[in-house]
mmCIF file with all atom_site columns, C-alpha atoms in Angstrom:
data_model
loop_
_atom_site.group_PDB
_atom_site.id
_atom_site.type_symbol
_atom_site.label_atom_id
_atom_site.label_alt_id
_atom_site.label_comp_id
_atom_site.label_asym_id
_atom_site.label_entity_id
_atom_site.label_seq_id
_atom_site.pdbx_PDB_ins_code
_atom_site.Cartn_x
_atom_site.Cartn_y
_atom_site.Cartn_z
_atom_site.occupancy
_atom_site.B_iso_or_equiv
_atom_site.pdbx_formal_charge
_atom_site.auth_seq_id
_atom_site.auth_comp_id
_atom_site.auth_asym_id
_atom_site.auth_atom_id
_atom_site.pdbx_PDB_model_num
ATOM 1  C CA . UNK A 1 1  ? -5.857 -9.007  27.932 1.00 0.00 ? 1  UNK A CA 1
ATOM 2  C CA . UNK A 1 2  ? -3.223 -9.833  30.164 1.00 0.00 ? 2  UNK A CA 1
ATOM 3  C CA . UNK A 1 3  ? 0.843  -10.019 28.547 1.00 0.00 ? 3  UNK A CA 1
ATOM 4  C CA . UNK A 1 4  ? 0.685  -14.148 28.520 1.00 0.00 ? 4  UNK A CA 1
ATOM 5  C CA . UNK A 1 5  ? -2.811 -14.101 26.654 1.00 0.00 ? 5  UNK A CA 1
ATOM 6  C CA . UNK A 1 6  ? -1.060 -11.380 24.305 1.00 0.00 ? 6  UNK A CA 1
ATOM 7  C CA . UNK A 1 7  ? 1.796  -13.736 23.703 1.00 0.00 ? 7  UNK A CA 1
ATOM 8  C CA . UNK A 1 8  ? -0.101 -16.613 23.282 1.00 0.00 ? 8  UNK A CA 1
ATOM 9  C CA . UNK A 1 9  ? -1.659 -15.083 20.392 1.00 0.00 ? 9  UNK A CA 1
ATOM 10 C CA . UNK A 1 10 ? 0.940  -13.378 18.904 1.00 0.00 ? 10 UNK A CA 1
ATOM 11 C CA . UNK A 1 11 ? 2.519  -16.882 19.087 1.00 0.00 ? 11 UNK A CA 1
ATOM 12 C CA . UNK A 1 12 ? -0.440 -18.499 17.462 1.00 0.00 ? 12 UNK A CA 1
ATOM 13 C CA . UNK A 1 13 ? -1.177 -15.958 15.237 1.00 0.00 ? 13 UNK A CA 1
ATOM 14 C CA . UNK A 1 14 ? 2.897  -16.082 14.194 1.00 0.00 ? 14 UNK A CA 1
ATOM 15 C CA . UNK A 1 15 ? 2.930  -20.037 13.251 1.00 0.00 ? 15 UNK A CA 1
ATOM 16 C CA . UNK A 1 16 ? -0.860 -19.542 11.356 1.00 0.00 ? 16 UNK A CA 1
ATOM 17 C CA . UNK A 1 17 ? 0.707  -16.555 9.280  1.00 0.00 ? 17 UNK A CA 1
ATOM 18 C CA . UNK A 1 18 ? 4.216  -19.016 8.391  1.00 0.00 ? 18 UNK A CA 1
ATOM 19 C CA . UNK A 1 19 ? 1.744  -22.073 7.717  1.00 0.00 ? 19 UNK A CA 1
ATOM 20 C CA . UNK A 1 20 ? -0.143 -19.973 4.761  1.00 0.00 ? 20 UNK A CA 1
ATOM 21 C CA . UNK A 1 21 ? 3.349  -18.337 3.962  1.00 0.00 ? 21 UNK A CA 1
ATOM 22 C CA . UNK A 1 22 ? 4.752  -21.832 2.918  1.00 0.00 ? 22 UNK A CA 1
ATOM 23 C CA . UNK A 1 23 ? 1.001  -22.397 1.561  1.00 0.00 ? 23 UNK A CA 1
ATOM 24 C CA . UNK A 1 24 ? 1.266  -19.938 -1.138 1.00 0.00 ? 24 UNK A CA 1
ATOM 25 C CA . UNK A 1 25 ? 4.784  -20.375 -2.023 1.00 0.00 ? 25 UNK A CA 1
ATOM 26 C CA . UNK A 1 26 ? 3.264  -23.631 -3.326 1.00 0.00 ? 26 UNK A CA 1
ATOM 27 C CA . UNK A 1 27 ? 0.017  -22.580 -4.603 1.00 0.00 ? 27 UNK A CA 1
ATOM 28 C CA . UNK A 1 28 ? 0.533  -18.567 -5.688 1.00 0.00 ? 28 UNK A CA 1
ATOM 29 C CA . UNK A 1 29 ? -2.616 -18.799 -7.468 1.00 0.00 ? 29 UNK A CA 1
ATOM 30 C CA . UNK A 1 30 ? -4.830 -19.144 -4.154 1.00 0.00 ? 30 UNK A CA 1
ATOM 31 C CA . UNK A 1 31 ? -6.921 -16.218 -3.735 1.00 0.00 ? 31 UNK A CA 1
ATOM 32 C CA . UNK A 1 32 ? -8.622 -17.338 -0.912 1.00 0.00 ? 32 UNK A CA 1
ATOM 33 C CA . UNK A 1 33 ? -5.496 -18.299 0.918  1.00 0.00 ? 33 UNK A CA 1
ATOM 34 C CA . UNK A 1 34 ? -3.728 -14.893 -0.386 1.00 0.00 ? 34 UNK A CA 1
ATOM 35 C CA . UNK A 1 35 ? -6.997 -12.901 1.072  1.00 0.00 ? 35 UNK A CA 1
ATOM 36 C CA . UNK A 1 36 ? -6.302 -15.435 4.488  1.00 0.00 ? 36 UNK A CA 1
ATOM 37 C CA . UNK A 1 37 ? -2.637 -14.460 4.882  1.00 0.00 ? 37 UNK A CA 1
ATOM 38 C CA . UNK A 1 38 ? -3.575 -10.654 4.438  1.00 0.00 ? 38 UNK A CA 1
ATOM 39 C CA . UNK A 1 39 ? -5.764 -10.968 7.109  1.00 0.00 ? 39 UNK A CA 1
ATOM 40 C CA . UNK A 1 40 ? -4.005 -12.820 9.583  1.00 0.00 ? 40 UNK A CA 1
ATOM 41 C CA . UNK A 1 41 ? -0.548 -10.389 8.945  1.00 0.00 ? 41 UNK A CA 1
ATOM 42 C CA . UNK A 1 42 ? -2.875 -7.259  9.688  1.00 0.00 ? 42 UNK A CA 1
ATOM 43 C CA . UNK A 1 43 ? -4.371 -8.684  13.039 1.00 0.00 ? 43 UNK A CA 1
ATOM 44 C CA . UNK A 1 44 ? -0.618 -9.786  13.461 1.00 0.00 ? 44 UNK A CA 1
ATOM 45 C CA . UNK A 1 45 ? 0.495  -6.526  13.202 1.00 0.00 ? 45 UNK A CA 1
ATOM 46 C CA . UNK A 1 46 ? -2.685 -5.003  15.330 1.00 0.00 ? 46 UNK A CA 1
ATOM 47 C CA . UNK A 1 47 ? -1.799 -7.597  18.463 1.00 0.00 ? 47 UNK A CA 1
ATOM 48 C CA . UNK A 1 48 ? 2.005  -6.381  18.090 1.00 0.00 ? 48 UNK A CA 1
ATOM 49 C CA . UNK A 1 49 ? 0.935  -2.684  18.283 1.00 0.00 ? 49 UNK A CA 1
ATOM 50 C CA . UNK A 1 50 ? -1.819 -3.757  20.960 1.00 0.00 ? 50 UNK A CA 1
ATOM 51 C CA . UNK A 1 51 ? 1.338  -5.004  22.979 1.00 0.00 ? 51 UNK A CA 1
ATOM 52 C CA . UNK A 1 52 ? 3.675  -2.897  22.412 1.00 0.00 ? 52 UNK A CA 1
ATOM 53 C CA . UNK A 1 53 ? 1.485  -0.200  23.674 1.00 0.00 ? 53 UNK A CA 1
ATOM 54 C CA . UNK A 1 54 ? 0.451  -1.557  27.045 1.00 0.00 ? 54 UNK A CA 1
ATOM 55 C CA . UNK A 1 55 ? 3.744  -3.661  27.823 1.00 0.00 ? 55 UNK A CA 1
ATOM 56 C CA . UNK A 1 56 ? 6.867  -1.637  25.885 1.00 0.00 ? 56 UNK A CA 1
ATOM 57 C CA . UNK A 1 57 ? 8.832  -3.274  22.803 1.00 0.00 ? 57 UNK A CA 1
ATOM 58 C CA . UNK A 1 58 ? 8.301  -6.343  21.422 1.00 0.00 ? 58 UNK A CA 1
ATOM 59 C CA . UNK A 1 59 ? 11.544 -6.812  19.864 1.00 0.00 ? 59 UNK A CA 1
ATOM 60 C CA . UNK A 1 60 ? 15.280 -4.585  19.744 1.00 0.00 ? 60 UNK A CA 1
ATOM 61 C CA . UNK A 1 61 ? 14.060 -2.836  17.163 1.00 0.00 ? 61 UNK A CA 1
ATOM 62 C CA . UNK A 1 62 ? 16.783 -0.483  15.013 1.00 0.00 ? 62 UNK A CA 1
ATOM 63 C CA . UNK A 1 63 ? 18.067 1.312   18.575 1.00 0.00 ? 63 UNK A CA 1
ATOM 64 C CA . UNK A 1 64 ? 21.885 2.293   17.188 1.00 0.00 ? 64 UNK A CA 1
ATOM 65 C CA . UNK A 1 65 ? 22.476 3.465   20.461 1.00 0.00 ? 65 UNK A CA 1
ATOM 66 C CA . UNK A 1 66 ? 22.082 0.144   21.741 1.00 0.00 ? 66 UNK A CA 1
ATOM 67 C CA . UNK A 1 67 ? 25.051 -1.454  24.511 1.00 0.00 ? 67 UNK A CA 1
ATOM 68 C CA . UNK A 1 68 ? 23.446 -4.769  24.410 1.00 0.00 ? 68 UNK A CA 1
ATOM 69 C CA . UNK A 1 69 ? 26.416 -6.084  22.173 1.00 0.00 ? 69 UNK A CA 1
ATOM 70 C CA . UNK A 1 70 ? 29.115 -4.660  24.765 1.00 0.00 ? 70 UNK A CA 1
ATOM 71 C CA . UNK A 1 71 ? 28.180 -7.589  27.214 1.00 0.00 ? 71 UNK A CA 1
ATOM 72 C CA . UNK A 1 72 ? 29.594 -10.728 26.668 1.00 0.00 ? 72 UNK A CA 1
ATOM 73 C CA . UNK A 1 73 ? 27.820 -13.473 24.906 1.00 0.00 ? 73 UNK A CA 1
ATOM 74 C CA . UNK A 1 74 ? 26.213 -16.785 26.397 1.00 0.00 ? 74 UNK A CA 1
ATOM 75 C CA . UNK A 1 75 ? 29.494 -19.028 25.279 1.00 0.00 ? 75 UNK A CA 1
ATOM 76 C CA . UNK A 1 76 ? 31.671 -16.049 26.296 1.00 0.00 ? 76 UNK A CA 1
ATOM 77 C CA . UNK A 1 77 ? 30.777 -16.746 30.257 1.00 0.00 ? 77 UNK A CA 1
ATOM 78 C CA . UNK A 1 78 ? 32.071 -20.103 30.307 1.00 0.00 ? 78 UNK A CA 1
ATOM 79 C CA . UNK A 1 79 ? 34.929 -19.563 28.534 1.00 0.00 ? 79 UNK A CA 1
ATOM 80 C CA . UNK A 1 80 ? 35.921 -16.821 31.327 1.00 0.00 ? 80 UNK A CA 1
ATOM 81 C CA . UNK A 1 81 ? 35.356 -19.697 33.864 1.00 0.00 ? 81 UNK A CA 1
ATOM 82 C CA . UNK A 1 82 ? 31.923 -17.627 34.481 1.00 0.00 ? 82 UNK A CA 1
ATOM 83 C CA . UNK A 1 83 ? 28.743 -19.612 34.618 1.00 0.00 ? 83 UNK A CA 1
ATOM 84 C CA . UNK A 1 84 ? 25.941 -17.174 32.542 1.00 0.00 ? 84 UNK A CA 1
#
């Protein structure tokens, strides 16, 4: 699976998971919905490992070591007469 396919699910896979999310906080009663979301959040997790594994970090994770937040922000740029 190439890194656009990955994203493209994780993407889908993301909105389906927040769709039975805001399902439950109206219905907490739904076991079939409640088995649904555990499912979905466990392949969620699997295609986040999946990609993380053949294309590096998903996200910034906890790195405390970090310089990211040295650089200057988007808005920052402009104000410097920069143009990001």
């Amino acid at each position: 699976m190439t890194k656009s396919e990955l994203l493209d699910q994780l993407s889908g896979i993301g909105i389906l998971a927040q769709d039975l999310r805001l399902f439950l906080d109206v219905n907490p009663t739904d076991q079939a919905a409640l088995a649904d979301f555990r499912q979905v959040t466990a392949e969620y997790r699997n295609l986040i490992a999946l990609y993380e594994q053949q294309h590096g970090p998903l996200t910034g994770g906890q790195d405390v070591n970090s310089t990211w937040t040295n650089h200057p922000w988007p808005w920052q740029h402009e104000m410097m007469g920069g143009n990001a």
